[in-house]
Coordinates of N, CA and C in Angstrom, one line a residue:
Chain A
K228 N -2.2 13.7 6.5 CA -1.6 12.7 5.1 C -1.0 11.9 6.1
N229 N -1.5 10.1 5.8 CA -0.6 9.4 6.2 C 0.3 9.6 5.8
E230 N 2.0 9.1 7.1 CA 3.2 8.8 6.7 C 3.5 7.8 6.0
V231 N 2.3 6.4 5.3 CA 1.8 5.4 5.3 C 0.9 4.9 4.2
E232 N 0.5 5.4 3.0 CA 0.0 5.2 2.3 C 0.0 3.5 1.3
Q233 N -1.3 3.4 1.2 CA -1.2 1.9 0.9 C -2.9 2.0 -0.3
S234 N -2.4 1.4 -1.3 CA -3.6 1.2 -2.4 C -3.3 0.2 -3.6
P235 N -4.5 -0.4 -3.2 CA -5.7 -0.2 -3.2 C -6.5 -0.3 -1.5
Q236 N -7.4 0.6 -1.5 CA -8.2 0.1 0.1 C -9.1 -1.5 0.1
N237 N -9.6 -1.4 -0.8 CA -10.3 -2.7 -1.1 C -9.9 -3.1 -2.0
L238 N -10.0 -4.7 -2.7 CA -10.2 -5.8 -4.1 C -10.1 -6.3 -4.0
T239 N -11.5 -6.8 -4.5 CA -11.6 -8.1 -5.4 C -11.3 -8.6 -6.3
A240 N -11.1 -9.7 -5.9 CA -10.4 -10.7 -7.5 C -11.2 -12.1 -7.7
Q241 N -11.1 -12.8 -8.9 CA -11.1 -14.1 -8.9 C -9.8 -15.2 -8.3
E242 N -10.7 -15.8 -8.2 CA -9.7 -17.4 -7.8 C -8.4 -17.7 -8.9
G243 N -7.0 -17.0 -8.3 CA -6.3 -17.7 -9.9 C -5.7 -16.4 -10.2
E244 N -5.9 -14.6 -10.1 CA -5.5 -13.6 -10.7 C -4.3 -13.6 -9.3
F245 N -3.2 -12.4 -10.6 CA -2.5 -12.1 -10.0 C -2.9 -11.2 -9.2
I246 N -1.9 -10.9 -7.5 CA -2.6 -9.3 -6.8 C -1.7 -8.9 -6.9
T247 N -1.6 -7.5 -6.5 CA -0.6 -6.5 -6.2 C -1.6 -5.4 -5.7
I248 N -0.9 -5.1 -4.0 CA -1.0 -4.5 -3.4 C 0.5 -3.4 -3.0
N249 N -0.1 -2.1 -3.0 CA 1.1 -1.2 -3.4 C 0.7 -0.2 -1.6
C250 N 2.3 0.2 -1.6 CA 2.5 0.6 -0.1 C 3.3 2.0 -0.4
S251 N 3.2 3.3 -0.4 CA 4.1 4.5 -0.4 C 4.3 5.1 0.2
Y252 N 5.5 6.1 1.1 CA 5.8 6.2 2.2 C 6.4 7.6 1.7
S253 N 6.3 8.6 3.4 CA 7.0 9.3 2.6 C 8.3 10.4 3.8
V254 N 8.5 9.6 4.4 CA 10.1 9.7 5.3 C 10.9 8.2 5.0
G255 N 12.5 8.3 4.7 CA 13.4 7.4 4.7 C 13.3 6.3 5.5
I256 N 13.2 5.1 5.4 CA 13.3 4.1 6.6 C 14.0 3.5 6.7
S257 N 14.2 2.3 7.8 CA 15.5 1.4 7.6 C 14.7 -0.1 7.8
A258 N 13.5 0.1 7.9 CA 12.5 -1.8 7.0 C 11.5 -1.6 7.1
L259 N 10.7 -2.3 5.6 CA 9.1 -1.9 5.8 C 9.1 -3.6 5.7
H260 N 7.5 -3.3 6.6 CA 6.9 -4.6 7.2 C 5.0 -5.1 6.1
W261 N 5.6 -6.4 5.7 CA 3.6 -6.6 5.4 C 3.3 -7.3 6.6
L262 N 1.7 -6.9 6.6 CA 1.6 -7.8 7.4 C 0.0 -8.4 7.3
Q263 N -0.3 -9.5 7.9 CA -1.6 -10.4 7.0 C -2.6 -10.5 8.3
Q264 N -3.9 -9.9 8.2 CA -4.8 -9.7 9.7 C -6.2 -10.6 9.1
H265 N -6.4 -11.2 9.3 CA -7.9 -12.2 8.8 C -8.9 -12.0 9.5
P266 N -9.9 -11.6 9.1 CA -11.4 -11.0 9.7 C -11.5 -11.7 11.5
G267 N -11.5 -10.9 12.4 CA -11.4 -11.2 13.6 C -10.3 -12.1 14.5
G268 N -9.2 -10.9 13.7 CA -7.9 -12.4 13.9 C -7.0 -11.8 14.4
G269 N -5.1 -12.3 14.2 CA -4.1 -11.9 15.0 C -4.0 -11.4 13.8
I270 N -2.6 -10.4 13.9 CA -2.0 -9.9 12.9 C -0.6 -11.0 12.7
V271 N 0.1 -11.6 11.8 CA 1.0 -12.5 11.6 C 1.9 -11.4 10.5
S272 N 3.1 -11.4 10.6 CA 4.2 -11.1 10.1 C 4.3 -11.8 8.7
L273 N 4.7 -11.4 7.3 CA 4.5 -11.7 6.3 C 6.2 -11.9 6.1
F274 N 6.9 -10.6 5.2 CA 7.8 -10.0 5.3 C 8.4 -8.6 6.5
M275 N 9.6 -8.5 6.1 CA 10.1 -7.3 6.6 C 11.9 -7.2 5.2
L276 N 11.5 -5.6 4.9 CA 12.0 -5.7 3.7 C 13.1 -4.6 4.4
S277 N 15.0 -4.7 4.3 CA 15.3 -3.2 3.7 C 15.5 -2.9 2.5
S278 N 15.5 -3.7 1.3 CA 15.6 -3.5 0.4 C 15.9 -5.0 -0.8
G279 N 15.5 -4.7 -1.7 CA 15.0 -5.4 -3.2 C 14.0 -6.3 -3.2
K280 N 14.2 -7.7 -2.6 CA 13.0 -8.0 -3.4 C 12.8 -9.6 -2.2
K281 N 11.5 -10.8 -1.8 CA 11.9 -11.8 -0.7 C 10.6 -11.9 -0.9
K282 N 11.1 -13.2 -1.3 CA 10.0 -14.3 -1.5 C 9.5 -15.7 -0.7
H283 N 7.9 -15.9 -0.5 CA 7.7 -16.9 0.5 C 6.4 -18.0 -0.3
G284 N 7.0 -18.5 -0.6 CA 5.7 -19.2 -1.4 C 5.4 -19.1 -2.7
R285 N 3.4 -18.0 -2.7 CA 3.3 -17.3 -3.5 C 3.3 -16.0 -2.7
L286 N 3.4 -15.6 -2.4 CA 3.9 -13.7 -2.0 C 5.0 -13.0 -1.9
I287 N 5.1 -12.5 -2.6 CA 6.5 -11.4 -2.7 C 6.7 -10.5 -2.8
A288 N 7.4 -9.7 -2.4 CA 7.6 -8.3 -1.7 C 8.2 -7.8 -2.8
T289 N 8.1 -6.2 -2.9 CA 9.9 -5.6 -3.4 C 9.0 -4.4 -2.4
I290 N 10.5 -3.7 -2.7 CA 10.9 -2.3 -2.0 C 12.1 -1.9 -3.3
N291 N 11.5 -0.4 -3.1 CA 12.3 0.7 -4.0 C 12.5 1.7 -2.6
I292 N 14.3 1.8 -2.3 CA 14.1 2.7 -1.4 C 13.9 3.9 -2.3
Q293 N 14.6 3.8 -3.1 CA 14.8 5.8 -4.1 C 13.7 6.1 -4.0
E294 N 12.4 5.4 -4.6 CA 11.3 6.1 -4.7 C 10.1 5.8 -3.5
K295 N 10.9 5.1 -2.5 CA 9.7 5.0 -1.0 C 8.4 4.1 -1.4
H296 N 8.5 3.2 -2.0 CA 7.6 2.3 -2.6 C 8.2 0.8 -2.6
S297 N 6.9 0.1 -2.1 CA 7.3 -1.2 -1.5 C 6.0 -2.0 -2.8
S298 N 5.7 -3.4 -3.2 CA 4.7 -4.2 -3.1 C 4.7 -5.5 -2.4
L299 N 3.3 -5.8 -2.9 CA 3.1 -7.1 -2.0 C 2.5 -7.8 -3.3
H300 N 3.0 -8.9 -3.9 CA 1.9 -9.4 -5.0 C 1.8 -11.0 -4.3
I301 N 0.7 -11.5 -5.2 CA 0.6 -12.9 -4.2 C 0.1 -13.3 -5.7
T302 N 0.6 -14.7 -6.4 CA 0.4 -15.4 -7.4 C -0.4 -16.5 -7.0
A303 N -1.1 -16.6 -8.3 CA -2.1 -17.7 -7.9 C -3.3 -17.5 -7.1
S304 N -3.9 -16.9 -6.7 CA -4.4 -16.7 -5.4 C -5.6 -17.4 -5.7
H305 N -5.8 -17.6 -3.6 CA -6.3 -18.2 -3.0 C -8.0 -18.0 -2.7
P306 N -8.8 -18.3 -2.4 CA -10.1 -17.7 -1.0 C -9.2 -18.1 0.2
R307 N -8.8 -18.4 0.4 CA -7.6 -18.7 1.7 C -7.0 -16.9 1.9
D308 N -6.4 -16.7 1.4 CA -6.0 -15.3 0.6 C -6.2 -14.1 1.1
S309 N -7.8 -14.4 1.4 CA -8.9 -13.3 1.2 C -8.8 -12.7 3.3
A310 N -8.0 -11.4 3.3 CA -7.7 -11.3 4.8 C -7.3 -9.4 4.2
V311 N -6.9 -9.1 5.5 CA -6.6 -7.4 5.5 C -4.9 -7.5 5.6
Y312 N -4.4 -6.6 4.6 CA -2.7 -7.1 4.1 C -2.1 -5.6 4.6
I313 N -1.5 -5.4 5.2 CA -1.1 -4.1 5.9 C 0.7 -3.7 6.1
C314 N 0.9 -2.5 5.6 CA 2.4 -2.4 5.8 C 2.5 -1.4 6.3
A315 N 3.7 -1.2 7.4 CA 4.6 -0.4 7.9 C 5.4 -0.1 7.5
R316 N 5.9 0.9 8.6 CA 7.9 1.3 8.1 C 8.2 1.7 9.6
G317 N 9.1 1.0 10.1 CA 9.6 1.2 11.5 C 10.8 0.2 11.8
Q318 N 10.8 -0.2 13.0 CA 12.0 -0.7 13.4 C 11.6 -1.6 14.4
G319 N 12.0 -2.8 14.3 CA 11.5 -4.1 14.3 C 10.0 -3.6 15.6
A320 N 9.2 -3.7 16.1 CA 8.2 -4.1 17.3 C 7.5 -2.9 17.6
Q321 N 8.5 -1.4 17.8 CA 8.9 -0.7 18.4 C 8.4 0.1 17.5
K322 N 7.4 1.6 17.5 CA 7.5 2.8 16.8 C 7.3 3.0 15.6
L323 N 6.0 1.4 15.1 CA 5.6 0.8 13.3 C 4.7 2.1 13.2
V324 N 4.5 2.4 11.9 CA 3.9 3.5 11.6 C 2.7 2.2 10.6
F325 N 1.7 2.5 10.8 CA 1.1 1.5 9.5 C -0.3 2.3 8.3
G326 N 0.2 1.2 7.5 CA -0.7 2.1 6.5 C -2.4 1.5 7.1
Q327 N -3.8 1.9 6.3 CA -4.6 1.7 6.4 C -5.5 0.6 6.9
G328 N -4.4 0.0 5.5 CA -4.1 -1.1 5.5 C -5.5 -1.8 3.9
T329 N -5.1 -2.9 3.2 CA -6.0 -2.9 2.1 C -6.8 -4.4 2.3
R330 N -8.2 -4.1 2.0 CA -8.5 -5.7 2.1 C -9.5 -6.2 0.9
L331 N -8.8 -7.5 1.1 CA -8.3 -8.6 -0.1 C -9.9 -9.8 -0.2
T332 N -10.2 -9.8 -1.3 CA -11.2 -10.7 -1.4 C -10.9 -11.7 -2.6
I333 N -10.6 -12.8 -2.1 CA -10.4 -13.2 -3.8 C -11.6 -14.7 -3.8
N334 N -12.3 -14.5 -4.7 CA -13.9 -15.6 -5.2 C -13.7 -16.2 -5.4
P335 N -14.2 -17.6 -5.5 CA -13.6 -18.7 -6.3 C -14.8 -19.2 -7.6
Chain B
N210 N 6.3 -23.7 21.4 CA 6.4 -22.6 21.5 C 5.5 -20.6 21.5
A211 N 5.0 -20.5 22.4 CA 3.7 -19.7 22.3 C 3.7 -18.4 21.5
G212 N 5.5 -17.6 21.5 CA 5.4 -16.2 21.1 C 4.7 -14.9 21.7
V213 N 3.7 -14.7 21.7 CA 3.3 -13.1 21.9 C 1.8 -13.4 22.5
T214 N 1.4 -14.0 24.0 CA 0.9 -14.3 24.7 C -0.1 -12.6 25.2
Q215 N -1.6 -12.5 25.2 CA -2.4 -11.5 25.4 C -3.6 -11.9 26.4
T216 N -3.9 -11.6 27.1 CA -4.5 -11.5 27.7 C -5.4 -10.2 28.5
P217 N -7.0 -10.6 29.1 CA -7.8 -11.5 28.0 C -8.1 -11.3 26.2
K218 N -9.0 -11.6 25.8 CA -9.4 -11.9 24.3 C -10.1 -10.9 24.2
F219 N -11.1 -10.8 25.4 CA -12.4 -10.2 25.2 C -12.5 -9.5 26.8
Q220 N -13.5 -8.0 26.8 CA -13.6 -7.4 28.2 C -14.2 -6.4 27.9
V221 N -15.3 -6.1 29.0 CA -16.3 -5.3 29.1 C -15.8 -4.4 30.0
L222 N -16.1 -3.3 30.4 CA -15.8 -1.8 31.5 C -16.8 -1.4 31.0
K223 N -17.1 -1.1 32.5 CA -18.0 0.4 32.7 C -16.8 1.5 33.1
T224 N -17.1 2.9 32.2 CA -16.4 3.6 32.2 C -16.4 4.5 33.4
G225 N -14.9 4.7 33.8 CA -14.7 5.2 35.2 C -13.2 3.4 36.3
Q226 N -13.5 2.7 35.5 CA -13.0 1.3 36.1 C -11.6 1.3 35.3
S227 N -10.9 1.0 35.9 CA -9.8 0.4 35.9 C -8.8 -0.9 35.4
M228 N -8.6 -1.2 34.3 CA -7.8 -2.6 34.1 C -6.5 -2.8 33.8
T229 N -6.4 -3.6 33.8 CA -4.7 -4.0 33.4 C -5.0 -4.9 32.0
L230 N -4.2 -5.0 30.7 CA -4.0 -5.8 29.8 C -3.1 -6.8 29.7
Q231 N -2.9 -8.0 30.2 CA -1.4 -8.4 29.5 C -1.0 -8.9 28.7
C232 N 0.4 -8.7 29.0 CA 1.4 -9.4 27.2 C 2.7 -9.9 27.3
A233 N 2.7 -11.2 27.4 CA 3.7 -12.1 27.7 C 4.4 -12.4 26.3
Q234 N 6.1 -12.6 26.3 CA 6.6 -12.7 25.1 C 8.0 -14.0 25.7
D235 N 7.4 -15.5 25.3 CA 8.8 -16.0 24.9 C 9.8 -16.2 24.8
M236 N 10.4 -15.3 23.6 CA 11.2 -15.4 22.9 C 12.6 -14.3 23.4
N237 N 12.7 -14.2 24.5 CA 13.4 -13.2 25.0 C 13.9 -11.9 24.2
H238 N 12.6 -11.6 23.4 CA 13.4 -10.0 22.5 C 12.5 -8.7 23.5
E239 N 13.8 -7.5 23.1 CA 13.9 -6.8 24.4 C 13.0 -5.8 23.7
Y240 N 12.2 -5.5 22.3 CA 11.3 -4.5 22.4 C 10.0 -5.2 22.3
M241 N 9.6 -4.4 23.3 CA 7.7 -4.7 23.1 C 7.0 -3.8 22.6
S242 N 5.7 -3.6 22.3 CA 5.0 -1.7 21.8 C 3.2 -2.9 22.1
W243 N 2.5 -2.0 22.2 CA 1.4 -1.7 22.8 C 0.5 -1.1 21.4
Y244 N -0.6 -0.8 20.6 CA -0.7 -0.4 19.4 C -2.5 -1.0 19.9
R245 N -2.8 0.1 19.4 CA -4.4 0.0 19.4 C -5.3 0.0 18.0
Q246 N -6.0 -0.5 17.5 CA -6.8 -0.5 15.9 C -8.1 0.1 16.4
D247 N -8.4 1.0 15.4 CA -9.8 1.2 15.5 C -10.2 1.7 13.9
P248 N -11.3 1.3 14.0 CA -11.8 1.2 12.3 C -11.8 3.2 11.5
G249 N -10.9 2.7 10.7 CA -10.7 3.9 9.6 C -9.8 4.4 9.7
M250 N -8.9 4.2 11.5 CA -7.6 5.0 12.2 C -6.2 4.1 12.1
G251 N -6.8 2.7 11.7 CA -5.6 1.7 12.0 C -4.9 1.2 12.8
L252 N -3.6 1.2 13.1 CA -3.2 0.2 14.0 C -2.5 2.3 14.0
R253 N -2.4 2.1 15.2 CA -1.2 3.6 16.5 C -1.0 3.5 17.3
L254 N 0.3 3.5 18.0 CA 0.9 2.7 19.0 C 0.7 3.8 19.8
I255 N 0.7 3.3 21.1 CA 0.2 3.9 22.4 C 1.8 4.2 23.3
H256 N 2.1 2.7 23.6 CA 3.5 3.0 24.3 C 4.5 1.6 24.1
Y257 N 6.2 1.8 24.3 CA 6.7 1.0 23.5 C 7.8 0.9 24.6
S258 N 8.3 -0.1 24.6 CA 10.0 -0.6 25.5 C 11.4 -1.4 24.8
V259 N 12.2 -1.0 25.1 CA 13.2 -1.0 24.0 C 14.2 -2.1 25.3
G260 N 13.6 -2.2 26.3 CA 14.1 -3.3 27.5 C 13.5 -3.1 28.3
A261 N 13.9 -3.8 29.6 CA 13.7 -4.4 31.1 C 13.9 -2.5 31.7
G262 N 12.8 -2.6 32.4 CA 13.4 -1.0 32.6 C 13.0 0.0 31.8
I263 N 12.9 0.2 30.9 CA 13.1 1.2 30.0 C 10.9 1.2 29.1
T264 N 10.4 2.2 29.4 CA 9.5 2.3 28.4 C 9.3 4.0 27.3
D265 N 8.9 4.2 26.8 CA 8.2 5.6 26.5 C 7.2 5.6 25.7
Q266 N 6.5 6.5 25.8 CA 5.0 7.6 24.8 C 5.3 7.4 23.7
G267 N 3.9 6.4 23.1 CA 4.0 6.7 21.2 C 3.0 7.5 21.4
E268 N 2.2 7.2 20.0 CA 1.2 8.5 19.6 C 0.4 9.0 20.4
V269 N -0.3 7.7 21.0 CA -1.7 7.9 21.4 C -1.6 7.4 23.0
P270 N -0.9 8.1 24.0 CA -0.5 7.5 25.2 C -1.8 8.1 26.5
N271 N -2.5 8.8 25.9 CA -2.8 9.6 27.5 C -4.1 8.4 27.6
G272 N -4.4 8.3 29.0 CA -4.8 7.3 29.9 C -4.7 5.8 29.9
Y273 N -3.5 5.8 29.7 CA -2.8 4.6 29.3 C -1.3 4.3 30.4
N274 N -1.0 3.3 31.0 CA 0.2 3.4 32.0 C 1.1 2.2 31.1
V275 N 2.4 1.9 31.6 CA 2.8 1.1 31.1 C 4.0 1.0 31.5
S276 N 4.8 -0.4 32.2 CA 5.7 -1.1 33.1 C 6.8 -2.1 32.7
R277 N 7.8 -2.2 32.4 CA 8.8 -3.2 32.1 C 10.3 -3.9 32.6
S278 N 9.2 -4.5 34.3 CA 10.2 -5.0 35.7 C 10.5 -5.9 34.9
T279 N 9.7 -6.7 34.2 CA 11.2 -8.4 33.4 C 10.8 -8.1 31.4
T280 N 11.7 -9.0 31.1 CA 12.1 -9.0 29.5 C 10.7 -9.5 29.6
E281 N 10.2 -10.7 29.8 CA 8.9 -11.3 29.3 C 7.7 -10.7 28.9
D282 N 7.4 -9.7 30.0 CA 5.9 -9.0 29.9 C 6.3 -7.3 30.4
F283 N 5.0 -6.8 29.8 CA 4.8 -5.7 29.3 C 3.5 -5.3 29.2
P284 N 2.3 -5.0 30.4 CA 1.4 -4.8 30.9 C 0.7 -2.9 30.5
L285 N -0.1 -3.6 29.7 CA -1.0 -2.4 29.2 C -1.7 -1.4 31.1
R286 N -1.9 -0.4 31.7 CA -3.2 -0.4 32.5 C -3.8 0.8 31.8
L287 N -5.3 0.2 31.9 CA -6.0 1.8 31.9 C -6.5 1.6 33.6
L288 N -6.4 3.4 33.3 CA -6.0 4.2 34.9 C -8.0 4.0 35.1
S289 N -8.8 5.0 34.3 CA -10.1 5.2 34.6 C -10.2 4.4 33.0
A290 N -11.5 3.7 32.9 CA -12.0 3.8 31.2 C -13.0 4.5 30.5
A291 N -12.5 5.0 29.3 CA -13.3 6.0 28.7 C -13.9 5.0 27.3
P292 N -15.1 5.5 27.0 CA -15.6 4.7 25.6 C -14.9 5.3 24.9
S293 N -13.9 6.5 24.3 CA -13.2 6.5 23.8 C -12.3 5.5 23.7
Q294 N -12.1 4.4 24.8 CA -10.7 3.5 24.5 C -11.4 2.3 24.1
T295 N -12.5 2.4 23.3 CA -13.3 1.3 23.1 C -12.1 0.9 22.0
S296 N -11.6 -0.5 21.8 CA -10.8 -0.3 20.7 C -10.4 -1.8 21.3
V297 N -9.7 -2.3 19.5 CA -8.8 -3.5 19.5 C -7.2 -3.9 20.2
Y298 N -6.8 -3.9 20.9 CA -5.6 -3.3 21.6 C -4.3 -5.0 21.0
F299 N -3.3 -4.4 20.4 CA -2.5 -5.1 19.8 C -1.1 -5.6 20.8
C300 N -0.5 -6.3 21.1 CA 0.6 -5.9 21.8 C 2.1 -6.7 21.0
A301 N 3.0 -6.3 20.6 CA 4.1 -7.0 19.8 C 4.8 -6.8 20.4
S302 N 6.3 -8.2 19.9 CA 7.8 -7.8 20.0 C 8.5 -8.3 18.9
S303 N 10.1 -8.1 19.3 CA 10.8 -8.5 18.1 C 12.1 -8.3 18.9
G304 N 12.8 -8.7 18.2 CA 14.6 -9.1 19.2 C 15.4 -8.3 19.4
Q305 N 15.4 -7.6 17.7 CA 16.8 -6.9 17.5 C 16.0 -5.5 17.0
V306 N 16.6 -4.2 16.2 CA 15.9 -3.2 15.3 C 15.2 -3.5 14.3
N307 N 16.0 -4.6 13.4 CA 15.3 -4.4 12.6 C 15.3 -5.4 12.1
T308 N 14.7 -6.2 12.6 CA 13.8 -7.8 12.4 C 12.5 -8.0 12.6
E309 N 11.6 -9.0 11.7 CA 10.3 -8.8 12.3 C 10.0 -9.1 13.4
A310 N 8.2 -8.4 13.6 CA 7.7 -8.4 14.4 C 7.0 -8.9 14.5
F311 N 6.5 -9.9 16.9 CA 5.4 -10.5 16.3 C 4.1 -10.1 17.1
F312 N 3.6 -9.9 16.5 CA 2.1 -10.0 17.6 C 1.2 -10.9 18.3
G313 N 0.8 -10.9 19.4 CA -0.6 -11.1 20.0 C -1.7 -11.2 19.3
Q314 N -2.8 -12.1 19.6 CA -3.8 -12.3 19.2 C -4.9 -11.3 19.1
G315 N -4.8 -10.3 20.3 CA -5.4 -8.9 20.4 C -6.0 -9.1 21.7
T316 N -6.9 -8.3 21.8 CA -7.7 -7.8 23.4 C -9.0 -6.9 22.2
R317 N -10.0 -7.1 22.7 CA -11.2 -6.5 22.5 C -11.7 -5.8 23.3
L318 N -11.8 -4.7 23.3 CA -12.1 -3.7 24.6 C -12.7 -3.0 24.1
T319 N -14.3 -3.6 25.6 CA -15.5 -2.5 25.1 C -15.6 -1.5 26.2
V320 N -16.0 0.0 26.5 CA -15.9 0.9 27.7 C -17.7 1.1 27.6
V321 N -18.3 0.8 28.3 CA -19.8 1.2 28.2 C -20.0 2.1 29.4

């Protein structure tokens, strides 16, 4: 069993829908990262969380340390949000442990 | 501001050949890592460094060597390439322990 589990693995939605991607982890953490990867592209950091909630534009990330669970929300989704979203636990760039990723497709 | 730069972007090697994947960052970050990304396996840690002169093994280190002679550079060496090393390789860096990670654009390596 992977230490970091994401759900769903694949998600297809219509433009404008509210999107939620979930991430659960099995060991205590110091930080939880949300990353975005476009097809054939590099990896971009969206958020790093150790508690509470963070917001950047239409993206919101929350974390519940007690329940070992984090969520990434996208409001008013757009086709350009189509990408693979990856959560990872760890400290900075070294020793990150990644989830399998969630492939998100937003149809116009 | 270049961030994390990986070269080359694409490479095809024959089994048994050796090569070095380059990674450089211009943010004066102490922490640097190499990951490989394989379908169905996600990203896995190969080697990491917490500062110049300090490196350590990750989850899948066999067949790879690293060194960190400067803060900026963290090259990954494939000693004798094998088809199992066909993958996409990412270098990452961060400034402190609990800070944002920055990734390079990746190197797509095929070993035939």
